[in-house]
RNA sequence: GACCCCAUAGCUCAGCUGGAUAGAGCAGCCGCCUUCUAAGCGGCAGGCCGCAGGUUCGAGUCCUGCUGGGGUCGCCA
């Protein structure tokens, strides 16, 4: 039950009725106005700006917005559950609801249990969320972790909001970097065979994490490839090294509780059962007149040292708002990463996804326009790609930023950070921020188990709910505390201001889910559960000075029942919210 | 030179797709543990929302131009 959606349609119905009477134009876009919680409780429970939004269209019959607002307010005030609807300011309509509306929400929430907050009907459109897609050449770092957690939480959120969601990882196993990986592995292989390899040459991956790969290769192949030319061992070494790297990355992801349902290999685009799909997509775009042989102007300002002007195969991304056309083939005729990525997104489209979300690091910002251009082109504008860029993570230890350098040995892996902070804290902190703002990840603060730390603050609120319930069981050994039974309690006894505030906040959960899912912004849920936790802690503490406000009251079985319904619902929504974020909701904090 | 992101309290950040008097948490100051867990709560103080224009009944939010910080710019993915 979503009271905001309910009133959105009620207001819409009133507007339609006025339109039917000829005093508003037909075919109004009813998504333009909003019904939202009031900021000031004195304004009632809900407010809508509908009269102001349609002021222009209404001008002929309603010279000013307040007149339209008056008519809408009158119609709304007749509706069920409405205590009063009045016009305020320039044309707001403030609605005060009868208390039984929130009792109804609470009852619904308890009945729905873990399904509370999900929309009434599922969305038909399936969504593809691609995230992480770190190169299989080494362990993940903290920046990857942010994108991973963001994508995972976003996928959880969309699934909760009723979308069929596919969680996808694109394995970049086709470019030059995996050949470098294979050569690096070959070096470690020779090392494992007892050879002194000395310093790792520049251009190869120096990390120790390749030593076990070399040992495994030595065990499998013996010395047979030690002195052989690269052509003989490159392919098998590459395949095994990639597998080993992906196993490591999957381990890193598991440590962060990040899940994927599909791992899509870039290499399969050219070598798989469907043949050369990159070539096919280029030909398809060619057929649409979007591919040509041409020359690109050199970048202005700093010219690359090895710049040479030459003709290459280009995609007309400028037709779709990009700054310049983008190359599809390298000088040696092989495909660019962009070309592969077009084929990959073609595959998503072919698999029926018209909504695609890619989660990338900030360093890929320059690729957004061209990729969106490509998706528009290949789908004939039928598919939409939203790219969520996660800005950089600034890792702070002891008040100073940790500069990442693979060579300098100050490279901090994601796994090290997660081992230090715990999954819950790491995930929550990464989600307690907009994706497009840089994230300061202060290890000391993330680990701190105190009120400074929002993770524990929210988890404590959940644990406190459970604690109250344990107390209740001690006080009323025979009470049925299942949500469904609690829904039958006398909820009209919840007449305290703090209790009413909590119920109103709980009623916002479905709206928060809908808004966060619609905007692809999981952080909104993190802030919502934090707000909810804050309101709960606050109310709980009022029970110190005012014992009659405590949830459990031995003398009042009926009142306790109603309050336990409230606290159970709080626990339920906190658990749902934390669940979407992928953070555990503990029974107790000890 | 171009493109993308950011700029809100001393610090770290929200601000619900344009609404009413801009909000939290730290840090500072003053209070609250004989209590359903003090990992908590209440209060005080703290603001030219980077600057300048524009659109609008109404702008922290949208547009333009600046300033400052970060990211990126053919044959790396």
XYZ file of C-alpha atoms (C1' of nucleotides) in Angstrom:
667
model
C 0.000 0.000 0.000
C 1.461 3.284 -1.157
C -0.538 6.299 0.071
C 1.431 8.615 -2.177
C 0.621 6.594 -5.284
C -2.964 6.392 -4.069
C -3.278 10.161 -3.855
C -1.372 10.647 -7.068
C -4.151 8.781 -8.826
C -6.870 10.499 -6.796
C -5.588 13.915 -7.836
C -5.235 12.640 -11.379
C -8.856 11.534 -11.333
C -9.996 14.956 -10.133
C -8.013 16.640 -12.892
C -9.492 14.285 -15.471
C -12.971 15.078 -14.225
C -12.318 18.792 -14.557
C -10.945 18.171 -18.032
C -14.084 16.190 -18.870
C -16.138 19.229 -17.887
C -14.191 21.213 -20.442
C -12.359 23.478 -18.033
C -8.965 21.857 -18.548
C -7.530 20.685 -21.860
C -7.883 16.990 -22.591
C -4.884 14.694 -22.502
C -3.002 16.310 -19.629
C 0.289 14.638 -18.732
C -0.588 13.396 -15.269
C 3.003 12.549 -14.394
C 4.008 16.184 -14.131
C 2.718 16.869 -10.645
C 3.872 15.226 -7.437
C 2.301 14.116 -4.192
C 4.911 14.255 -1.502
C 5.247 14.264 2.244
C 5.109 17.735 3.751
C 8.293 19.085 5.189
C 6.450 20.870 7.961
C 3.994 18.715 9.946
C 1.840 21.833 10.379
C 1.065 21.499 6.672
C -0.533 18.122 7.148
C 0.612 14.761 5.863
C 0.693 15.093 2.093
C 1.084 17.993 -0.285
C 0.624 18.313 -4.013
C 1.688 21.020 -6.423
C -0.837 19.928 -9.078
C -2.715 23.237 -9.234
C 0.484 25.188 -9.878
C 1.830 22.733 -12.393
C -1.270 23.044 -14.570
C -1.805 26.744 -13.918
C -1.030 27.665 -17.512
C -3.389 25.135 -19.063
C -6.075 26.152 -16.557
C -5.746 29.882 -17.105
C -8.935 30.221 -19.165
C -11.234 28.902 -16.451
C -9.043 29.368 -13.371
C -7.319 32.761 -13.549
C -4.965 31.857 -10.714
C -3.664 28.540 -9.326
C -5.388 28.952 -5.997
C -8.774 28.708 -7.698
C -7.884 25.434 -9.359
C -6.377 24.265 -6.079
C -9.595 25.099 -4.254
C -11.629 22.929 -6.586
C -9.177 20.015 -6.350
C -8.977 20.356 -2.579
C -12.750 20.286 -2.295
C -12.989 17.111 -4.343
C -10.185 15.484 -2.331
C -11.723 16.395 0.993
C -14.718 14.215 0.104
C -12.445 11.208 -0.320
C -12.005 8.337 2.073
C -9.451 8.789 4.815
C -9.095 12.512 4.246
C -9.446 14.616 7.356
C -8.982 17.889 5.572
C -7.586 19.270 2.323
C -6.774 22.941 2.137
C -5.099 25.389 -0.160
C -1.926 27.056 1.041
C 0.595 29.542 -0.260
C 0.641 30.073 -4.017
C -1.529 27.016 -4.651
C -0.288 24.032 -2.695
C -2.891 21.575 -1.574
C -2.147 20.271 1.894
C -3.863 17.084 2.882
C -4.317 15.865 6.417
C -5.175 12.206 6.679
C -7.232 10.466 9.306
C -5.151 8.388 11.701
C -6.762 5.206 10.473
C -5.018 5.632 7.133
C -1.649 5.085 8.764
C -3.040 2.273 10.850
C -4.112 0.738 7.559
C -0.620 1.133 6.137
C 0.848 -0.526 9.194
C -1.646 -3.376 8.920
C -0.874 -3.804 5.231
C 2.843 -3.732 5.878
C 2.609 -6.429 8.514
C 0.414 -8.553 6.292
C 2.745 -8.117 3.340
C 5.736 -8.817 5.612
C 8.910 -8.909 3.533
C 6.936 -7.841 0.462
C 6.028 -4.462 1.950
C 7.367 -1.712 -0.281
C 7.123 -3.700 -3.474
C 4.809 -2.212 -6.075
C 1.387 -3.716 -6.581
C 2.200 -4.891 -10.070
C 5.451 -6.092 -11.568
C 7.131 -4.130 -14.306
C 7.105 -6.006 -17.570
C 10.351 -4.582 -18.920
C 13.424 -6.568 -18.051
C 16.548 -4.715 -17.119
C 20.167 -5.587 -17.699
C 22.595 -4.209 -15.161
C 26.259 -4.568 -16.028
C 28.731 -3.872 -13.274
C 32.301 -4.480 -12.162
C 33.662 -5.702 -15.507
C 37.171 -5.326 -14.131
C 39.896 -6.581 -16.437
C 40.907 -10.136 -15.562
C 44.520 -9.132 -15.042
C 44.751 -8.751 -11.301
C 42.955 -8.327 -8.001
C 40.227 -5.747 -7.597
C 40.956 -2.428 -5.950
C 38.709 -0.183 -3.914
C 37.443 1.742 -6.936
C 36.214 -1.496 -8.509
C 34.604 -2.275 -5.181
C 32.509 0.843 -5.249
C 31.145 0.071 -8.692
C 30.553 -3.522 -7.663
C 28.597 -2.602 -4.562
C 26.688 0.086 -6.394
C 25.712 -2.225 -9.237
C 24.793 -5.038 -6.894
C 22.612 -2.784 -4.736
C 21.021 -1.224 -7.809
C 20.191 -4.675 -9.141
C 18.715 -5.614 -5.744
C 16.710 -2.419 -5.743
C 15.310 -2.897 -9.242
C 14.426 -6.496 -8.465
C 12.672 -5.375 -5.285
C 10.836 -2.744 -7.308
C 9.458 -5.495 -9.495
C 11.747 -5.593 -12.521
C 13.127 -8.813 -13.906
C 16.839 -8.082 -13.530
C 19.905 -9.679 -15.054
C 23.191 -9.004 -13.306
C 25.995 -9.096 -15.784
C 29.779 -9.051 -15.770
C 31.593 -8.329 -19.025
C 34.916 -10.119 -19.069
C 37.468 -8.164 -21.081
C 39.348 -11.270 -22.130
C 40.120 -10.314 -25.718
C 42.423 -7.319 -25.835
C 46.153 -6.858 -25.711
C 46.118 -6.714 -21.927
C 45.310 -10.415 -21.608
C 48.262 -11.230 -23.867
C 50.398 -9.242 -21.461
C 48.839 -11.294 -18.696
C 49.781 -14.498 -20.518
C 53.389 -13.329 -20.928
C 53.516 -12.356 -17.273
C 52.212 -15.794 -16.369
C 54.815 -17.424 -18.601
C 57.523 -15.583 -16.724
C 56.151 -16.821 -13.404
C 55.942 -20.272 -14.934
C 59.661 -20.198 -15.699
C 60.256 -18.921 -12.184
C 58.276 -21.838 -10.807
C 60.491 -24.175 -12.826
C 63.482 -22.839 -10.936
C 64.728 -20.199 -13.341
C 66.008 -16.897 -11.958
C 63.798 -14.332 -13.677
C 65.271 -11.301 -11.945
C 63.304 -8.080 -12.124
C 59.903 -8.178 -13.810
C 60.410 -6.272 -17.069
C 58.440 -3.079 -17.570
C 55.222 -3.712 -19.418
C 54.457 -6.973 -17.647
C 52.318 -7.362 -14.546
C 54.643 -7.513 -11.541
C 52.180 -8.658 -8.874
C 52.894 -11.666 -6.651
C 49.386 -12.903 -7.304
C 50.701 -14.421 -10.546
C 53.141 -16.724 -8.716
C 50.506 -19.381 -7.955
C 49.423 -19.174 -11.590
C 52.994 -19.899 -12.675
C 53.206 -22.791 -10.256
C 49.948 -24.260 -11.525
C 51.207 -23.954 -15.102
C 54.482 -25.644 -14.162
C 52.576 -28.448 -12.546
C 50.311 -28.913 -15.550
C 52.837 -28.578 -18.368
C 56.173 -29.404 -16.763
C 59.038 -27.726 -18.628
C 57.564 -28.309 -22.069
C 56.876 -24.630 -22.841
C 59.831 -23.084 -21.047
C 61.954 -22.425 -24.116
C 59.249 -22.539 -26.777
C 58.278 -19.541 -28.920
C 55.377 -17.493 -27.699
C 53.063 -18.615 -30.480
C 52.987 -22.120 -28.994
C 52.064 -21.238 -25.446
C 50.292 -17.896 -25.659
C 46.766 -19.227 -26.156
C 46.764 -21.935 -23.480
C 48.618 -19.771 -20.972
C 46.242 -16.908 -21.629
C 43.197 -19.082 -21.114
C 44.486 -20.500 -17.844
C 45.686 -17.150 -16.549
C 42.321 -15.558 -17.307
C 40.540 -18.389 -15.524
C 42.801 -17.949 -12.526
C 42.255 -14.181 -12.480
C 38.506 -14.582 -12.779
C 38.546 -17.094 -9.938
C 40.375 -14.533 -7.849
C 37.966 -11.756 -8.835
C 34.971 -13.945 -8.077
C 36.488 -14.505 -4.668
C 36.857 -10.768 -4.175
C 33.245 -10.260 -5.224
C 32.046 -12.980 -2.907
C 33.876 -11.323 -0.026
C 31.883 -8.176 -0.807
C 28.655 -10.171 -1.185
C 28.362 -8.999 -4.791
C 26.450 -11.356 -7.071
C 26.232 -11.795 -10.835
C 24.018 -14.036 -12.869
C 25.826 -13.779 -16.211
C 29.529 -13.636 -16.991
C 29.838 -12.561 -20.607
C 33.118 -13.133 -22.409
C 34.321 -10.465 -24.814
C 36.334 -13.124 -26.631
C 33.161 -15.080 -27.323
C 31.993 -12.210 -29.513
C 34.489 -13.208 -32.194
C 35.205 -16.859 -31.432
C 31.868 -18.130 -30.181
C 29.185 -20.204 -31.839
C 27.738 -17.175 -33.608
C 30.934 -16.403 -35.481
C 32.306 -12.898 -35.717
C 29.604 -10.833 -34.089
C 31.762 -7.709 -34.020
C 32.118 -7.808 -37.777
C 28.400 -8.477 -38.064
C 27.423 -5.459 -36.003
C 29.781 -3.222 -37.967
C 28.180 -4.422 -41.210
C 24.741 -3.795 -39.731
C 25.683 -0.235 -38.836
C 27.233 0.125 -42.261
C 23.885 -0.868 -43.710
C 22.368 2.062 -41.849
C 24.944 4.402 -43.356
C 26.658 4.970 -40.030
C 30.111 3.621 -40.865
C 32.722 5.180 -43.149
C 36.432 5.316 -43.849
C 37.813 8.677 -42.786
C 40.335 10.692 -40.871
C 39.986 12.098 -37.381
C 41.370 15.487 -36.456
C 44.199 15.206 -33.911
C 43.257 16.085 -30.350
C 43.810 19.744 -29.585
C 46.359 20.806 -27.016
C 48.822 18.089 -26.056
C 49.469 16.037 -29.171
C 50.413 12.405 -28.543
C 54.075 11.749 -29.378
C 53.357 9.065 -31.911
C 50.458 10.787 -33.641
C 50.150 9.998 -37.274
C 47.335 11.040 -39.520
C 45.653 8.113 -41.235
C 42.393 6.810 -42.514
C 40.385 4.399 -40.397
C 36.946 2.845 -40.017
C 34.712 5.247 -38.133
C 31.255 5.191 -36.560
C 29.109 8.296 -36.970
C 28.517 8.839 -33.270
C 28.266 12.580 -33.953
C 24.851 11.831 -35.495
C 23.739 10.999 -31.961
C 25.307 13.835 -30.032
C 28.910 12.698 -29.600
C 31.728 15.195 -30.156
C 33.653 13.290 -32.793
C 33.162 10.089 -34.727
C 34.788 7.060 -33.121
C 37.090 4.419 -34.574
C 35.969 0.811 -34.893
C 39.271 -0.656 -36.072
C 42.865 -0.261 -35.033
C 45.653 0.417 -37.512
C 46.344 -3.307 -37.824
C 42.730 -3.913 -38.779
C 41.730 -5.517 -35.494
C 38.649 -4.275 -33.701
C 38.782 -1.556 -31.097
C 37.350 -2.090 -27.651
C 34.512 0.172 -28.707
C 33.638 -2.123 -31.619
C 33.518 -5.135 -29.298
C 31.424 -3.189 -26.873
C 28.923 -2.335 -29.575
C 28.604 -6.010 -30.403
C 28.209 -6.766 -26.714
C 25.378 -4.279 -26.376
C 23.853 -5.655 -29.554
C 23.807 -8.985 -27.750
C 21.979 -7.390 -24.832
C 19.430 -5.951 -27.246
C 19.067 -9.299 -29.010
C 18.453 -10.945 -25.661
C 15.466 -8.648 -25.190
C 16.792 -5.893 -22.947
C 15.468 -2.483 -23.843
C 16.663 -0.985 -20.605
C 20.387 -1.324 -20.063
C 22.357 0.085 -17.200
C 26.152 0.108 -17.253
C 28.076 0.915 -14.114
C 31.486 2.343 -14.952
C 34.350 4.047 -13.215
C 34.792 7.769 -13.607
C 37.776 7.252 -15.891
C 35.380 5.927 -18.528
C 33.353 9.117 -18.566
C 34.518 9.932 -22.071
C 32.880 6.754 -23.399
C 29.341 7.460 -22.281
C 28.177 9.440 -25.284
C 29.596 7.091 -27.881
C 28.153 4.007 -26.177
C 24.735 5.596 -25.872
C 25.028 6.643 -29.500
C 25.817 3.075 -30.455
C 22.899 1.640 -28.484
C 20.518 4.123 -30.047
C 21.878 3.281 -33.490
C 21.871 -0.480 -33.178
C 18.420 -0.654 -31.617
C 16.789 1.916 -33.855
C 16.195 3.999 -30.713
C 14.200 1.166 -29.172
C 16.665 0.577 -26.345
C 17.948 2.986 -23.762
C 21.323 2.842 -22.070
C 21.838 4.576 -18.748
C 25.452 4.792 -17.689
C 26.088 5.259 -13.998
C 29.550 6.613 -13.397
C 30.987 5.935 -9.992
C 33.483 8.621 -9.103
C 36.837 7.852 -7.585
C 37.328 6.485 -4.122
C 39.789 8.383 -1.986
C 41.161 5.895 0.494
C 42.185 7.586 3.731
C 44.254 6.020 6.460
C 45.403 7.915 9.559
C 44.110 11.155 8.135
C 46.152 10.939 4.946
C 45.158 9.786 1.505
C 46.612 6.444 0.445
C 48.060 6.938 -3.010
C 47.666 3.875 -5.143
C 50.716 2.764 -7.026
C 51.293 -0.746 -8.297
C 55.001 -0.126 -8.721
C 55.472 1.721 -5.450
C 54.046 -1.193 -3.482
C 51.279 0.959 -1.942
C 48.613 -0.804 -3.940
C 45.759 -1.664 -1.615
C 43.489 -4.423 -2.806
C 39.768 -4.490 -2.252
C 40.150 -7.705 -0.303
C 42.517 -6.084 2.189
C 40.070 -3.267 2.782
C 37.093 -5.579 3.206
C 39.030 -7.815 5.563
C 39.831 -4.748 7.625
C 36.395 -3.101 7.717
C 33.977 -5.970 7.280
C 31.518 -6.308 4.431
C 28.635 -4.465 6.034
C 30.602 -1.337 6.847
C 32.338 -1.291 3.466
C 29.093 -1.696 1.557
C 27.102 0.786 3.569
C 29.746 3.504 3.365
C 30.043 3.038 -0.383
C 26.273 3.396 -0.722
C 25.923 6.260 1.705
C 26.891 8.660 -1.052
C 25.720 9.622 -4.511
C 27.490 7.662 -7.216
C 28.620 10.805 -9.008
C 30.344 12.345 -6.020
C 33.855 11.290 -5.105
C 33.898 9.031 -2.105
C 36.170 9.547 0.835
C 36.693 6.159 2.402
C 38.312 6.749 5.753
C 39.335 3.378 7.160
C 39.360 4.572 10.756
C 35.831 5.943 10.475
C 34.478 2.940 8.631
C 35.783 0.583 11.275
C 34.729 2.695 14.236
C 31.917 1.008 16.099
C 30.151 4.047 17.411
C 27.484 6.576 16.697
C 29.884 8.236 14.258
C 29.335 5.301 12.030
C 26.003 5.173 10.209
C 26.337 1.445 9.539
C 26.204 0.508 13.179
C 23.642 3.175 13.846
C 21.177 1.575 11.456
C 22.069 -1.977 12.414
C 21.639 -1.064 16.058
C 18.161 0.231 15.345
C 17.263 -3.141 13.873
C 18.848 -4.999 16.756
C 16.961 -2.754 19.158
C 13.678 -3.704 17.488
C 14.524 -7.336 18.006
C 15.520 -6.654 21.573
C 12.164 -5.060 22.314
C 10.492 -8.132 20.903
C 12.565 -10.371 23.136
C 11.491 -8.258 26.101
C 7.899 -8.600 25.022
C 8.158 -12.361 24.935
C 9.434 -12.298 28.480
C 6.563 -10.062 29.596
C 3.842 -11.824 27.647
C 4.989 -15.427 27.192
C 1.873 -16.431 25.276
C 1.698 -13.476 22.874
C 1.675 -14.226 19.141
C 4.290 -11.923 17.641
C 4.027 -13.040 14.050
C 3.477 -10.016 11.779
C 0.146 -11.358 10.606
C -1.139 -11.737 14.151
C 0.142 -8.287 15.098
C -1.785 -6.810 12.194
C -4.898 -7.693 14.160
C -3.911 -5.666 17.238
C -5.770 -2.489 18.221
C -3.609 -0.134 16.225
C -5.841 2.839 17.017
C -4.114 2.909 20.404
C -1.006 4.277 18.689
C -1.913 7.886 19.337
C 1.388 9.260 20.587
C 3.106 11.866 18.449
C 6.301 9.830 18.174
C 4.381 6.724 17.169
C 2.449 8.658 14.555
C 5.724 10.048 13.188
C 7.173 6.572 12.866
C 4.072 5.307 11.079
C 4.247 8.166 8.608
C 7.882 7.454 7.951
C 7.112 3.777 7.409
C 4.381 4.757 4.956
C 7.057 6.451 2.855
C 8.994 3.261 2.248
C 7.159 2.217 -0.952
C 7.599 5.706 -2.326
C 11.294 5.739 -1.497
C 11.751 2.404 -3.229
C 9.923 3.616 -6.306
C 11.858 6.872 -6.471
C 15.242 5.264 -5.866
C 14.559 2.560 -8.448
C 13.297 5.078 -10.982
C 16.346 7.285 -10.591
C 18.745 4.315 -10.382
C 19.988 5.713 -7.098
C 20.326 3.142 -4.334
C 21.904 5.689 -2.003
C 18.462 7.139 -1.362
C 17.510 3.958 0.465
C 20.641 4.194 2.578
C 19.592 7.650 3.694
C 16.027 6.531 4.238
C 16.958 3.681 6.572
C 19.246 6.080 8.395
C 16.368 8.519 8.880
C 14.113 5.722 10.026
C 16.719 4.500 12.496
C 17.134 8.017 13.822
C 13.396 8.463 14.387
C 13.222 5.113 16.127
C 16.181 5.752 18.442
C 14.668 9.087 19.295
C 11.276 7.651 20.158
C 12.798 4.772 22.067
C 14.690 7.189 24.269
C 11.537 9.081 25.152
C 10.581 5.926 27.013
C 13.353 6.690 29.503
C 11.729 9.809 30.901
C 8.208 8.713 30.075
C 7.789 5.046 31.020
C 4.242 5.043 29.710
C 5.675 5.391 26.204
C 7.710 2.191 26.368
C 6.857 -0.487 23.891
C 6.369 -3.156 26.493
C 3.923 -2.336 29.278
C 3.170 -5.255 31.558
C -0.121 -3.680 32.678
C -1.434 -2.979 29.187
C -1.568 -6.032 26.976
C -3.609 -4.198 24.305
C -1.327 -1.159 24.092
C 1.780 -3.329 24.117
C 0.321 -5.360 21.270
C -0.206 -2.270 19.146
C 3.273 -0.974 19.872
C 4.831 -4.331 19.149
C 3.078 -4.220 15.802
C 4.815 -0.907 15.180
C 8.223 -2.084 16.310
C 7.894 -5.276 14.299
C 7.106 -3.242 11.224
C 10.094 -1.010 11.873
C 12.329 -4.047 12.087
C 10.812 -5.375 8.922
C 11.399 -2.215 6.901
C 14.905 -1.765 8.288
C 15.667 -5.345 7.313
C 14.197 -4.851 3.837
C 16.140 -1.651 3.301
C 19.385 -3.116 4.556
C 18.706 -6.223 2.496
C 18.504 -4.164 -0.675
C 21.795 -2.549 0.231
C 23.248 -5.989 0.889
C 23.989 -5.167 4.511
C 23.066 -7.627 7.240
C 20.397 -6.809 9.803
C 21.635 -8.349 13.055
C 19.411 -9.680 15.812
C 21.677 -8.150 18.429
C 24.844 -6.083 18.507
C 26.777 -7.690 21.337
C 41.709 23.285 -26.924
C 37.279 19.914 -26.063
C 34.183 16.746 -23.182
C 32.347 14.498 -18.322
C 31.763 14.929 -12.822
C 31.990 17.956 -8.491
C 31.459 22.877 -5.547
C 25.712 23.501 0.215
C 27.677 24.805 8.169
C 34.833 24.524 10.416
C 34.859 18.837 8.351
C 32.113 14.633 5.673
C 27.663 14.812 3.073
C 21.817 14.774 2.087
C 18.337 17.852 -0.263
C 12.956 13.088 -2.749
C 13.724 14.870 -11.015
C 11.364 23.211 -9.831
C 8.028 24.181 -4.284
C 6.604 26.763 1.403
C 11.335 29.011 6.874
C 17.968 24.863 3.085
C 18.715 19.514 6.556
C 21.767 15.356 9.016
C 26.293 13.428 11.203
C 31.094 14.686 13.017
C 34.040 18.554 15.504
C 32.609 22.762 19.666
C 29.477 24.015 24.031
C 25.375 22.385 27.785
C 22.521 18.232 29.591
C 20.645 12.641 30.050
C 23.024 5.704 32.118
C 19.116 2.421 39.357
C 15.958 2.512 32.664
C 12.662 -2.015 26.668
C 21.069 -2.446 24.986
C 24.269 4.971 26.339
C 26.946 1.330 19.562
C 21.688 5.699 22.186
C 18.898 10.577 23.168
C 17.754 16.061 24.049
C 19.473 21.186 23.553
C 22.741 25.504 21.902
C 25.702 27.509 18.199
C 27.129 27.314 13.193
C 24.872 29.261 5.837
C 26.066 35.669 0.029
C 23.891 26.915 -1.324
C 31.618 28.953 -5.612
C 30.663 33.901 -8.728
C 27.534 36.590 -12.465
C 23.446 36.660 -15.548
C 18.854 34.166 -17.465
C 14.067 31.061 -17.584
C 9.758 30.709 -13.978
C 4.253 32.465 -10.011
C 8.660 30.098 -7.422
C 15.790 28.161 -8.479
C 20.477 24.913 -3.938
C 17.792 22.178 -8.025
C 16.885 23.996 -15.036
C 19.904 27.218 -19.061
C 24.383 30.364 -20.377
C 29.122 32.346 -19.065
C 33.043 32.513 -15.578
C 36.317 30.604 -11.184
C 38.367 26.475 -8.531
C 39.074 20.899 -7.878
C 38.895 15.829 -10.053
C 38.594 12.670 -14.469
C 39.325 11.866 -19.695
C 40.696 12.914 -24.995
C 42.852 7.504 -32.246
C 45.863 2.209 -32.698
C 44.461 0.776 -23.317
C 40.573 -1.964 -21.981
